[in-house]
CSV table of C-alpha atoms and ligand atoms in Angstrom, one decimal:
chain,number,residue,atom,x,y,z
A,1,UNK,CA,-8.7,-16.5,30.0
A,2,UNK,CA,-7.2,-14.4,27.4
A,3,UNK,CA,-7.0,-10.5,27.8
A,4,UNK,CA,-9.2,-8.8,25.9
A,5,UNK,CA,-7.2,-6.1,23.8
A,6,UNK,CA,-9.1,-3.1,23.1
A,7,UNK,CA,-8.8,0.4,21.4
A,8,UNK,CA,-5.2,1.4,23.5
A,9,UNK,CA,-4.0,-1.8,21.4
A,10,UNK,CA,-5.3,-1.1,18.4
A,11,UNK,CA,-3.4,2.0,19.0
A,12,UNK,CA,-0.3,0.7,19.8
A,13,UNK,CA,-0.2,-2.2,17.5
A,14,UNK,CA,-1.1,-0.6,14.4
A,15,UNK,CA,-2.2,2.7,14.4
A,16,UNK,CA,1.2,4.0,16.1
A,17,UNK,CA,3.4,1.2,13.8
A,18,UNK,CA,1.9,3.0,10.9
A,19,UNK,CA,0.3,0.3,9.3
A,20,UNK,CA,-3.7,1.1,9.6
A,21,UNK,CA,-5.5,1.3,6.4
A,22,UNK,CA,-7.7,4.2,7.5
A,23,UNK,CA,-10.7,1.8,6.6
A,24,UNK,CA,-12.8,3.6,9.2
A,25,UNK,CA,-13.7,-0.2,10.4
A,26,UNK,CA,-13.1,0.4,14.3
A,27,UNK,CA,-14.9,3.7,14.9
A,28,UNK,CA,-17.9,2.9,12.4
A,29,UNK,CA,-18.7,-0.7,14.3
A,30,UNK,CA,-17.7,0.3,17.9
A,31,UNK,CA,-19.5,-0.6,19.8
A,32,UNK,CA,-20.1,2.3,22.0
A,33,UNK,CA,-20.6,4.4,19.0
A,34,UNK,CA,-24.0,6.4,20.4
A,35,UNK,CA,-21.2,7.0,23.4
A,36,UNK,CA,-19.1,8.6,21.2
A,37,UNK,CA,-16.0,7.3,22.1
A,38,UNK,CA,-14.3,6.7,19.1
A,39,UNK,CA,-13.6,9.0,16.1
A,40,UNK,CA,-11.7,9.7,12.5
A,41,UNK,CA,-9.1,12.5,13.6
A,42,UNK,CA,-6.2,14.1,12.5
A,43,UNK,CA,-4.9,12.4,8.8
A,44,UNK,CA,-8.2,10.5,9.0
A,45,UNK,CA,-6.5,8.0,11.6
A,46,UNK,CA,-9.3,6.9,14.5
A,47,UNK,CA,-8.3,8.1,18.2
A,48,UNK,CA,-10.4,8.5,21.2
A,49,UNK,CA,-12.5,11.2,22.0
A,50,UNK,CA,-13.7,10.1,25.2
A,51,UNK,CA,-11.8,7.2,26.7
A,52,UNK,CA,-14.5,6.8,29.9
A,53,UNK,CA,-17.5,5.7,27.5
A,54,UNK,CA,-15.0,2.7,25.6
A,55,UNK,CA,-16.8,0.0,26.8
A,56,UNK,CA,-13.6,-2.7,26.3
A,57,UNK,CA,-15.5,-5.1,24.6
A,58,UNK,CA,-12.6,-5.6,21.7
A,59,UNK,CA,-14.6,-5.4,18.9
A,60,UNK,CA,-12.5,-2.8,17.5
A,61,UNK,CA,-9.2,-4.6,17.8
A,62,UNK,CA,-11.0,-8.0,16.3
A,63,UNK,CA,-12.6,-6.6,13.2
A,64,UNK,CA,-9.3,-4.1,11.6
A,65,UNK,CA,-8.2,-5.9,9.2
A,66,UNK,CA,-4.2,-5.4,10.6
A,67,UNK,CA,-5.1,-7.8,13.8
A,68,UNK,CA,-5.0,-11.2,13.1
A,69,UNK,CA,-6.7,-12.9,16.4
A,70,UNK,CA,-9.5,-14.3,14.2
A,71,UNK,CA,-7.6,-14.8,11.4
A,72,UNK,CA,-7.3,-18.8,12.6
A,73,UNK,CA,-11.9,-18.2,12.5
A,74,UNK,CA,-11.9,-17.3,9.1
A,75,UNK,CA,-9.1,-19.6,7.5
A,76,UNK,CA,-11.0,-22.7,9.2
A,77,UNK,CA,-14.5,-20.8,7.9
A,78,UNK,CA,-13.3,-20.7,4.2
A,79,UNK,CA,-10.8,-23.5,4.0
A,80,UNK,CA,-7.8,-21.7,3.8
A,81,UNK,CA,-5.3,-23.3,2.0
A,82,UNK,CA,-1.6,-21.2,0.7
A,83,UNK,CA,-1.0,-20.0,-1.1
A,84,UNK,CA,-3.7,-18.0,-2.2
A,85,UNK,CA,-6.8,-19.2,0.2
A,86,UNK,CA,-9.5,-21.8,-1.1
A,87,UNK,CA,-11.2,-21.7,-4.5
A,88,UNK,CA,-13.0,-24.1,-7.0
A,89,UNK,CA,-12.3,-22.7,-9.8
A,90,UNK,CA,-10.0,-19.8,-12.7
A,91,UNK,CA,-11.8,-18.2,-14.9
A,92,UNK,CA,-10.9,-15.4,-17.8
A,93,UNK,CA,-14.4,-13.6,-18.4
A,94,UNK,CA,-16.1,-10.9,-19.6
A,95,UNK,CA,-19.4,-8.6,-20.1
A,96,UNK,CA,-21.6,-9.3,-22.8
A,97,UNK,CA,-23.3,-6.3,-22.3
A,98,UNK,CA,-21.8,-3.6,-24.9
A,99,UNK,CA,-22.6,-0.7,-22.0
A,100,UNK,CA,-20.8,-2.3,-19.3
A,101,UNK,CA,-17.9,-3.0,-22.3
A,102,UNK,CA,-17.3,0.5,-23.0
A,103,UNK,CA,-17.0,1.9,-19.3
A,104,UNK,CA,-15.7,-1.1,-17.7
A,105,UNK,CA,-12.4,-1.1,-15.6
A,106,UNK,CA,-11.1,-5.2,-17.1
A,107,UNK,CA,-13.5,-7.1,-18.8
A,108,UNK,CA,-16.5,-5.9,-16.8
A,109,UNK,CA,-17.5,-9.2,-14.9
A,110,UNK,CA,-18.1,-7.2,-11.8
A,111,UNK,CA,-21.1,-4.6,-13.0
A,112,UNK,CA,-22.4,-7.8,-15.0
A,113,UNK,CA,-22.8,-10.1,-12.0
A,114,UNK,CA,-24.2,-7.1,-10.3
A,115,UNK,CA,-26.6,-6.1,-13.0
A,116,UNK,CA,-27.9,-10.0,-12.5
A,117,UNK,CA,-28.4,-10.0,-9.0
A,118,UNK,CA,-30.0,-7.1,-8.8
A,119,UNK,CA,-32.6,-8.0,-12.1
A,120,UNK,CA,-32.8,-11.1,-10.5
A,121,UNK,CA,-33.4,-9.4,-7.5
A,122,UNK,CA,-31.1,-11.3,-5.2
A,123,UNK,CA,-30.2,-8.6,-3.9
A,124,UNK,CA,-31.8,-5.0,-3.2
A,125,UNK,CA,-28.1,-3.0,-3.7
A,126,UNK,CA,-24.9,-3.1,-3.9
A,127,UNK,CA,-22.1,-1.2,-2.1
A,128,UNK,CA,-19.8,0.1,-4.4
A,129,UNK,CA,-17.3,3.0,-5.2
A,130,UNK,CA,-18.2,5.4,-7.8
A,131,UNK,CA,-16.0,8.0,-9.5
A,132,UNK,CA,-15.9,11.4,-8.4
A,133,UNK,CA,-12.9,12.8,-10.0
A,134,UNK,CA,-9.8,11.6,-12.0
A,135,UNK,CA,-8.5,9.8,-8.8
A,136,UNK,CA,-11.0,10.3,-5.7
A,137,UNK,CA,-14.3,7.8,-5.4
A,138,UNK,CA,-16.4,7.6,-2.8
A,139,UNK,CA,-18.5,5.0,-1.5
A,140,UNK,CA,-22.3,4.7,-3.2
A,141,UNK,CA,-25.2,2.2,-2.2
A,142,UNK,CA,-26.1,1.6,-5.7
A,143,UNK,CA,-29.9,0.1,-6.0
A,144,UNK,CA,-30.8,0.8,-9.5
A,145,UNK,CA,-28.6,-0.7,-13.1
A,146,UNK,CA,-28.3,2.8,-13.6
A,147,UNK,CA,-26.1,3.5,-10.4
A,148,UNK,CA,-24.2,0.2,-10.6
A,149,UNK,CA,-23.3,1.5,-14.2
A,150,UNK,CA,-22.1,4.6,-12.7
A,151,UNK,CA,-20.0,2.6,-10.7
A,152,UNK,CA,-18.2,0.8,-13.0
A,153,UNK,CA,-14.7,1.1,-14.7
A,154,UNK,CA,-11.8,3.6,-13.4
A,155,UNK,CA,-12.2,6.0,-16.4
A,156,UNK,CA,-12.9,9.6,-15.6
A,157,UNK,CA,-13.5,12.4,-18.4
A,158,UNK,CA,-14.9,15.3,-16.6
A,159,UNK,CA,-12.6,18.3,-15.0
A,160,UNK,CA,-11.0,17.9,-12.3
A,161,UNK,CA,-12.8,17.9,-9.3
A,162,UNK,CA,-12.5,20.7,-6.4
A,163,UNK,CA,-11.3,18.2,-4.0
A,164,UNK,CA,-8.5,17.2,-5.9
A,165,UNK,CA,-7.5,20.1,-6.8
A,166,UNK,CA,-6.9,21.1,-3.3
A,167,UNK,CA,-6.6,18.1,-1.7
A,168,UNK,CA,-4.8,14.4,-2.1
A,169,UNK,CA,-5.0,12.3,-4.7
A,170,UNK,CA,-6.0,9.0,-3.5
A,171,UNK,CA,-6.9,5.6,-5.4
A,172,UNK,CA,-8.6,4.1,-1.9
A,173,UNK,CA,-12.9,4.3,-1.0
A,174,UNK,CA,-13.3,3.5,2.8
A,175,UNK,CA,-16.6,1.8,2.0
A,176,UNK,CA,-16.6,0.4,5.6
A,177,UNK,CA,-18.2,3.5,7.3
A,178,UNK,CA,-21.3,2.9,4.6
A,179,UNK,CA,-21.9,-0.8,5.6
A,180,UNK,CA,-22.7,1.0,8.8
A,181,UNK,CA,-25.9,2.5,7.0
A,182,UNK,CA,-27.4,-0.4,5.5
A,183,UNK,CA,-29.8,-1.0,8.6
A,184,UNK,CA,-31.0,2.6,8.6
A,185,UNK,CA,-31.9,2.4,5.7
A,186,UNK,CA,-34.1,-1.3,6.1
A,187,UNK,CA,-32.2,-3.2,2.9
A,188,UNK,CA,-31.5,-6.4,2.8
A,189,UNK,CA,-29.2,-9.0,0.6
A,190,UNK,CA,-26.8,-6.9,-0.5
A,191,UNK,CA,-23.5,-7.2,-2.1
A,192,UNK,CA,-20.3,-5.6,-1.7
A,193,UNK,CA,-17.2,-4.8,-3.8
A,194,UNK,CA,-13.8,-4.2,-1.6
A,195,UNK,CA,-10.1,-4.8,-1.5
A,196,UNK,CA,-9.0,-7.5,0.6
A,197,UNK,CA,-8.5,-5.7,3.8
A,198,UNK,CA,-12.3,-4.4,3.5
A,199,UNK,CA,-13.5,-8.0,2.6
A,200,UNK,CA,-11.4,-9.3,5.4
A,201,UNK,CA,-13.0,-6.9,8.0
A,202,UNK,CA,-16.7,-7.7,6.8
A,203,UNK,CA,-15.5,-11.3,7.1
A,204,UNK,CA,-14.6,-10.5,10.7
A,205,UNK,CA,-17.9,-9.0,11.5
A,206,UNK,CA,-19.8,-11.5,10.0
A,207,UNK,CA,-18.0,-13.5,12.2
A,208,UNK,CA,-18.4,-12.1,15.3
A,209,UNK,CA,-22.0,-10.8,14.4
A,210,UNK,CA,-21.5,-7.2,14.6
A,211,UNK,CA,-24.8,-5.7,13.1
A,212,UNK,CA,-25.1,-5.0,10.0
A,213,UNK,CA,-22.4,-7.5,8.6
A,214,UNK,CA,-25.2,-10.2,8.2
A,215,UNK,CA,-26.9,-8.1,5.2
A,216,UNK,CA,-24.2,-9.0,3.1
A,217,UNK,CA,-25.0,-11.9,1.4
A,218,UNK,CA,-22.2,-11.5,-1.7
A,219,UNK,CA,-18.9,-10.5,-1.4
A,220,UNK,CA,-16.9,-9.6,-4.9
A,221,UNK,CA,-13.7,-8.9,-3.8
A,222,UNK,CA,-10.7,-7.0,-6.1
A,223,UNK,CA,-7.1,-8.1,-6.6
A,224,UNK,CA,-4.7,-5.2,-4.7
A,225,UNK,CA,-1.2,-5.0,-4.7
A,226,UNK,CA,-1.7,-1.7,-3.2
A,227,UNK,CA,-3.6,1.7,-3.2
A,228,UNK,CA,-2.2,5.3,-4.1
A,229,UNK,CA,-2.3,8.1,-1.7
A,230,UNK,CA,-0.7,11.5,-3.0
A,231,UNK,CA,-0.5,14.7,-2.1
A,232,UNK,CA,0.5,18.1,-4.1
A,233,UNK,CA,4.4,16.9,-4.0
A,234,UNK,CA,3.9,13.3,-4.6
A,235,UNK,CA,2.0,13.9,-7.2
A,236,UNK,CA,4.7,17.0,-9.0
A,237,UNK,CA,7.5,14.8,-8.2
A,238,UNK,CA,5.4,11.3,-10.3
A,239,UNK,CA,4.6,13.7,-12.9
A,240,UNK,CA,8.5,14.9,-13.4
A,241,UNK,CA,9.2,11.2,-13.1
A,242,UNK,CA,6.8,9.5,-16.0
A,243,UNK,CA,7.0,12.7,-17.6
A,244,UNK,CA,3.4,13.1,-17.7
A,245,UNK,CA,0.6,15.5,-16.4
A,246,UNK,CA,-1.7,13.7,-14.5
A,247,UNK,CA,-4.4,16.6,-15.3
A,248,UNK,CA,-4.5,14.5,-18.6
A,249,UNK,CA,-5.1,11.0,-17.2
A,250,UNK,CA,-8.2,9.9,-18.3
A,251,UNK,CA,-7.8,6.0,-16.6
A,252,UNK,CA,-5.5,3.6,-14.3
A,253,UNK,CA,-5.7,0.5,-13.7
A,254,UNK,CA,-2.9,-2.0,-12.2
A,255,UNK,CA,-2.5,-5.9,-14.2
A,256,UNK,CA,1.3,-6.6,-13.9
A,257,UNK,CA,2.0,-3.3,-13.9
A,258,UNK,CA,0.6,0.2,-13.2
A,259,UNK,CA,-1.2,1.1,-16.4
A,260,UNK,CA,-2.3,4.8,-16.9
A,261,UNK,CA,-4.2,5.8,-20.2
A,262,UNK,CA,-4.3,9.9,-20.9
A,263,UNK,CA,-6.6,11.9,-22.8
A,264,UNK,CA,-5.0,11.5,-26.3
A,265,UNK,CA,-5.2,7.4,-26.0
A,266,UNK,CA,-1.7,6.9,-25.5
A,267,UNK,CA,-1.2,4.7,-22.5
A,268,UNK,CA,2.0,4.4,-20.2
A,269,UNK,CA,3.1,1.0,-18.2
A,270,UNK,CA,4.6,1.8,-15.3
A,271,UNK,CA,6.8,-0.8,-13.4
A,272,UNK,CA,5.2,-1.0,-9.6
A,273,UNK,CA,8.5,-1.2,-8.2
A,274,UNK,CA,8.4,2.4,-9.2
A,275,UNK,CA,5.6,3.7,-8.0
A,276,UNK,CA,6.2,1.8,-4.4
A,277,UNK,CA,6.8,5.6,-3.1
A,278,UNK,CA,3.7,6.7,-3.5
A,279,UNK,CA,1.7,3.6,-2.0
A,280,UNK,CA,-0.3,3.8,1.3
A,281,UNK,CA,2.4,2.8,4.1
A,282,UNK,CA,-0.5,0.8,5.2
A,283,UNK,CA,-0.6,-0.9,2.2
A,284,UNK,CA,3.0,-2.3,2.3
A,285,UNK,CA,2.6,-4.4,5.4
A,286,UNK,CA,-0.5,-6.1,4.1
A,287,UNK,CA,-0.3,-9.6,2.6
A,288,UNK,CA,-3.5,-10.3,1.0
A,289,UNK,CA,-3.4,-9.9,-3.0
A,290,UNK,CA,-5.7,-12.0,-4.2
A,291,UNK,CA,-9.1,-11.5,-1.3
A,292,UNK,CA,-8.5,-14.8,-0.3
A,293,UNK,CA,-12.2,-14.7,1.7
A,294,UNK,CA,-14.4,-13.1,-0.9
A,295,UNK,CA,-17.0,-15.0,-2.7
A,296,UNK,CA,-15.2,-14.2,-6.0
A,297,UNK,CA,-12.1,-12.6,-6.5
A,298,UNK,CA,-11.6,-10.4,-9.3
A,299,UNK,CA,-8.7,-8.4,-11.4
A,300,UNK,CA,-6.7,-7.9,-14.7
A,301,UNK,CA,-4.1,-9.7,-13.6
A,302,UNK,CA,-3.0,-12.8,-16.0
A,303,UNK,CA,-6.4,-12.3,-18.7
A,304,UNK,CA,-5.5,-10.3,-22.3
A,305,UNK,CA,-7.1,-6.9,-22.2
A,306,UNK,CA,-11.0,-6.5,-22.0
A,307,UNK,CA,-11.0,-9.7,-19.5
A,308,UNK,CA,-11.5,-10.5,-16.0
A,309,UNK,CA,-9.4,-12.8,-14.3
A,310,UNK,CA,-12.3,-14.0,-11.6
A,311,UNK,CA,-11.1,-16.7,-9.1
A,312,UNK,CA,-14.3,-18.4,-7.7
A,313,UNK,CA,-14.1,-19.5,-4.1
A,314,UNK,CA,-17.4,-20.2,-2.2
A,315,UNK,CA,-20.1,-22.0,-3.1
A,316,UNK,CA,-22.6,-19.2,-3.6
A,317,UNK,CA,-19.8,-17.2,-5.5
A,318,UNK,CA,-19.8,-20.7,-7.7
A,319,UNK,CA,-23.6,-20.3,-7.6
A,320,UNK,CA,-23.8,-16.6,-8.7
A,321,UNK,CA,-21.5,-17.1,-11.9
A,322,UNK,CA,-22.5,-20.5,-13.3
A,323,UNK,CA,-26.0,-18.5,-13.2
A,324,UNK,CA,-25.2,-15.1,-14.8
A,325,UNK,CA,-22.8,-17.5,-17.5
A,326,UNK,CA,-25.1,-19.7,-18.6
A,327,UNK,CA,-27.7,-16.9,-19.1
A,328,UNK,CA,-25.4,-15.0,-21.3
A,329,UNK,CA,-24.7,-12.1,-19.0
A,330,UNK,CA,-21.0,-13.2,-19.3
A,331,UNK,CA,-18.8,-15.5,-21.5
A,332,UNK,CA,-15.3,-16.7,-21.0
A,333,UNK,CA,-12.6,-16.4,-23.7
A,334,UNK,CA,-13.0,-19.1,-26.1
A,335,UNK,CA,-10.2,-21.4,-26.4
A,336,UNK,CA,-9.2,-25.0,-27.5
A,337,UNK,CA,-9.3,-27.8,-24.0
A,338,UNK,CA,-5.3,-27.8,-24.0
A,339,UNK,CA,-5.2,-24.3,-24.6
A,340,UNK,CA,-7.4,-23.1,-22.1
A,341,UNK,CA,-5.9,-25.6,-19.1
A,342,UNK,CA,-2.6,-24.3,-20.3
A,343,UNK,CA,-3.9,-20.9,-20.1
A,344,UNK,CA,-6.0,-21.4,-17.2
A,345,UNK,CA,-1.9,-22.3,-15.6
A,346,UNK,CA,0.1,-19.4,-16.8
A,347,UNK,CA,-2.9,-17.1,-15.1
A,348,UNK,CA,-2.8,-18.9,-11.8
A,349,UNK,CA,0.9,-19.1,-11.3
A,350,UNK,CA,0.8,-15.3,-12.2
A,351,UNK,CA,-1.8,-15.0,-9.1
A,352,UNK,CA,0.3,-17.1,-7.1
A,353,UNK,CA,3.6,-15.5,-7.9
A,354,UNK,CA,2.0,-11.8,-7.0
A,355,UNK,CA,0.1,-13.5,-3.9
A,356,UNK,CA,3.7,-14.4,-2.4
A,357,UNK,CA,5.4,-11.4,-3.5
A,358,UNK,CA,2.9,-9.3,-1.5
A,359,UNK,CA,3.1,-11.9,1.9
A,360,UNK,CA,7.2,-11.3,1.3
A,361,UNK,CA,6.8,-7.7,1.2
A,362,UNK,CA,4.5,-7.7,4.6
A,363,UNK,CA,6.6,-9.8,6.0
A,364,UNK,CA,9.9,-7.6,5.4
A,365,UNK,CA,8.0,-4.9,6.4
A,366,UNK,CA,6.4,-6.1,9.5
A,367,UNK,CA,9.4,-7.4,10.5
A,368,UNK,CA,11.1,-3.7,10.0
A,369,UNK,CA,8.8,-2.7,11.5
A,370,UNK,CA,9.7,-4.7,15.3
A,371,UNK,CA,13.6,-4.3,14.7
A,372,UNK,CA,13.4,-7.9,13.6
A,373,UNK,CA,15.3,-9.8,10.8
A,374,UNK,CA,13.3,-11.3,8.3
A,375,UNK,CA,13.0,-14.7,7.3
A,376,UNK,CA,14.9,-14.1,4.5
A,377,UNK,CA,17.3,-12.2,5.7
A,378,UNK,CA,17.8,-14.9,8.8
A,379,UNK,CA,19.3,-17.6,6.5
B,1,LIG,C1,-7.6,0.0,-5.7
B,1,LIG,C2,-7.6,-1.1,-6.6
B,1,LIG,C3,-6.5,-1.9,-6.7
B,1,LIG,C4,-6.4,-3.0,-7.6
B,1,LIG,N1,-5.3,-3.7,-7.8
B,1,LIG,C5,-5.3,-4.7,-8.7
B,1,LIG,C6,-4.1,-5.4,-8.9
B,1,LIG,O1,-3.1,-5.1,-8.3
B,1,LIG,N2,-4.1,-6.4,-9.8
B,1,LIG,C7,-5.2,-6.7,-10.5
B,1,LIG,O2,-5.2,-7.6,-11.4
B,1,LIG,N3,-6.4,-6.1,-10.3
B,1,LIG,C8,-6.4,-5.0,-9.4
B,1,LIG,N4,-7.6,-4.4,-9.2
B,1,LIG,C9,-8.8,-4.9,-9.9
B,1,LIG,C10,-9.0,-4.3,-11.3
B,1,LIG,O3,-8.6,-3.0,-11.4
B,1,LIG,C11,-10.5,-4.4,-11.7
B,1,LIG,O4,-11.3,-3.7,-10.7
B,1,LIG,C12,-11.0,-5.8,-11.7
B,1,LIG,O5,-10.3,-6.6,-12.6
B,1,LIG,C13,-12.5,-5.9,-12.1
B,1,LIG,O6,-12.7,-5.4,-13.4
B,1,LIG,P1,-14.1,-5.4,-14.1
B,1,LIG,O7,-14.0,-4.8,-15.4
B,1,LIG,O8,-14.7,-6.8,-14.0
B,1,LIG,O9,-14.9,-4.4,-13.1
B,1,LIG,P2,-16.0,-3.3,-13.4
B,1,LIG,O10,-17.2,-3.9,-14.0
B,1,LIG,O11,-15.3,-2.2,-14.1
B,1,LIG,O12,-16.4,-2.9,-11.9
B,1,LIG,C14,-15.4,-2.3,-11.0
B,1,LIG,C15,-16.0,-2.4,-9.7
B,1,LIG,O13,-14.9,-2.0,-8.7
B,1,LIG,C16,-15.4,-1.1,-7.8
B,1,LIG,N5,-14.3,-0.3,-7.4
B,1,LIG,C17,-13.6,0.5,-8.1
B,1,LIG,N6,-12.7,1.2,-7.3
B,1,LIG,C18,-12.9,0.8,-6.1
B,1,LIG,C19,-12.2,1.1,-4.9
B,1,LIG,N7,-11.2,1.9,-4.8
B,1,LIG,N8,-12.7,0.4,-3.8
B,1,LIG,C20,-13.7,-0.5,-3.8
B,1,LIG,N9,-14.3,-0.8,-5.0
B,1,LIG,C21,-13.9,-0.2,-6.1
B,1,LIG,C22,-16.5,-0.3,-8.6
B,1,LIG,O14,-17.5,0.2,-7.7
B,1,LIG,C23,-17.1,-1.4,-9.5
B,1,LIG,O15,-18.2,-2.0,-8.9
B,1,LIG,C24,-7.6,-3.3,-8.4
B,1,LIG,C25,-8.8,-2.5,-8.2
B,1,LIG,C26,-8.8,-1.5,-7.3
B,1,LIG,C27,-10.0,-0.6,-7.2
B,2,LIG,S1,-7.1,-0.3,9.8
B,2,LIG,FE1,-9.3,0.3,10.0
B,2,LIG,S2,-10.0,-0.9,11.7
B,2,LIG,FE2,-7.8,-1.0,11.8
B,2,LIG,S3,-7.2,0.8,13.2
B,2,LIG,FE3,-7.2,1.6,11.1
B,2,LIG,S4,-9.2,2.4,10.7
B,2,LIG,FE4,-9.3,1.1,12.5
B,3,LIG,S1,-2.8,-3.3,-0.2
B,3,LIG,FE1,-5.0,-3.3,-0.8
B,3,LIG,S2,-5.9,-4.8,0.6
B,3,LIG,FE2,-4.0,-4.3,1.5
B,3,LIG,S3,-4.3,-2.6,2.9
B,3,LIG,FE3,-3.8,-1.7,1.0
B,3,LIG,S4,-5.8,-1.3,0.0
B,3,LIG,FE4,-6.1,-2.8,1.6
């Protein structure tokens, strides 16, 4: 029988390689968590507090999203196929509601297929990330349109907030801890919007049936090349670089490049291989761009401005926006038949071609990271 590998793993394999996401997965869905055993420490990485009460059942080293024992489950769940996982369908979409167009982040296909489940009541909330400052977010259950709108878009106006001020700048919401909740608090059917590595641990769960994973009845997952985390020199020595102050910043947003708008409209494209510095180091060793196991996958990437790109996978993700399209909540961009297959093309292979670039980069880096050569490198 196979050894099960618990929390000293988890902190050999990936906590001590540098590569976890600080996702809070382990320590929120541990297992012994009334035991205390687990906890966020220093630079918000997990660590034991009390190694006696870890009850070795695994669960910590199945679920993080850097462990790939289950990954073999979940590709023969959803049909994985390369190179960028199953899906029925490519889409380029967007709101047809004029609120969700004004403070939406692409073409606002996420808050709109929100907005229907929840009026439709399909589900009773939605975890989310809502803005709390120019770059910080933090988690929110969001059961009313009114939250979900709050939610939306990556545009900030207000001051700066406190935090950032004195503390790092960072682009990622650790949503995980907040799943966690969902039972407390008696809902049911909810949906969720994450990055890969957040979709890919609720996958994980749901696999496993770790409580409350099984609430989740919609997964929206976002395209991610990678997330931002910056502290006071980071962030001085990006501003001396793009020759902007990031006080004035009013939204970013990442299509085929790193796109950040400031207060006086003007916006900036920056290439990402220049703003690889200031990307999570957890980030670089991941290789999912395009959530290969959500019920929808979502970004800019490939659609003209004010669209989604929405790639949709499962059968309920099929469900959900044939539904909210034919009722009008969204429309797709109207084109010619040739013109939309051909267009329908040029966005996948741009999917396709950032999906492999990000499994190179893992690759290289895992492989840096245990002295190997890569692949690449090898012939
Ligand atoms: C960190 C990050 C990296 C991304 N990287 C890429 C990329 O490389 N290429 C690409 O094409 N697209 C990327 N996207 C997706 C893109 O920015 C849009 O979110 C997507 O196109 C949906 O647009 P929309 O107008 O339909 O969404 P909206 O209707 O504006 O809704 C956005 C939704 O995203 C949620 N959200 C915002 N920030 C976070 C966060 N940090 N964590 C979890 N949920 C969040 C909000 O709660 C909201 O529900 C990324 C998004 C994020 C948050
Ligand atoms: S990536 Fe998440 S689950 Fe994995 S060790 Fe880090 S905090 Fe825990
Ligand atoms: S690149 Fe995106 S999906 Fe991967 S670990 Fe970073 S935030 Fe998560």
């Amino acid at each position: 029988m196979e050894e099960i590998k618990t929390f000293k793993e988890l902190t050999r394999e990936v906590v001590e390689r540098g590569i976890c996401g600080k996702c809070g997965g382990c320590v929120s869905f541990c297992s012994a968590g009334e035991l205390n055993a687990l906890k966020i420490g220093k630079n918000e990485l997990p660590q034991y507090i009390n190694e006696e009460n870890c009850l070795k059942c695994g669960i910590c080293y199945l679920i993080c999203p850097q462990t790939d024992t289950l990954d073999v489950e979940i590709q023969k769940r959803f049909g994985w196929k390369p190179p960028i996982g199953d899906f029925q369908r490519i889409a380029s979409a967007q709101t047809t509601n004029r609120r969700v167009k004004d403070i939406c982040t692409d073409g606002g296909v996420v808050t709109s297929l929100l907005l229907y489940l929840l009026d439709n009541n399909l589900i009773q909330g939605a975890l989310v990330s809502k803005k709390t400052g120019r770059f910080a977010r933090k988690a929110l259950i969001a059961r009313t349109p009114e939250e979900l709108m709050e939610a939306a878009g990556s545009t900030f106006s207000g001051s700066l907030h406190l935090e950032e001020l004195g503390g790092k700048y960072t682009t990622y919401t650790p949503i995980l801890s907040t799943v966690k909740s969902l039972e407390k608090e008696y809902l049911q059917d909810m949906a969720i919007v994450g990055t890969p590595c957040q979709i890919n641990a609720i996958r994980k769960m749901q696999c496993l049936g770790v409580l409350p994973a099984h609430l989740i009845k919609y997964t929206i997952g976002l395209f991610c090349v990678e997330n931002f985390s910056f502290n006071h020199v980071a962030r001085k020595r990006l501003e001396k670089k793009l020759a902007v102050n990031l006080e004035n910043v009013v939204k970013i947003n990442i299509k085929d490049d790193f796109i950040i708008t400031l207060t006086n409209d003007t916006t900036i494209h920056v290439p990402l291989d220049e703003i690889h510095e200031i990307a999570r180091p957890a980030c670089l060793a991941c290789h999912d761009f395009s959530n290969e196991y959500a019920d929808i996958s979502v970004g800019g990437l490939g659609s003209p401005d004010g669209y989604t790109t929405v790639l949709l996978r499962t059968k309920v993700g099929v469900e959900i926006y044939d539904e909210a399209f034919h009722k009008g909540h969204i429309r797709e961009t109207p084109m010619g038949d040739m013109d939309e297959r051909l267009e329908r093309t040029t966005i996948l292979n741009k999917v396709v071609s950032f999906a492999k670039a990000k499994r190179t980069r893992a690759e290289k880096r895992l492989s840096e990271l245990a002295g190997e050569k890569t692949f690449e490198e090898k012939t």
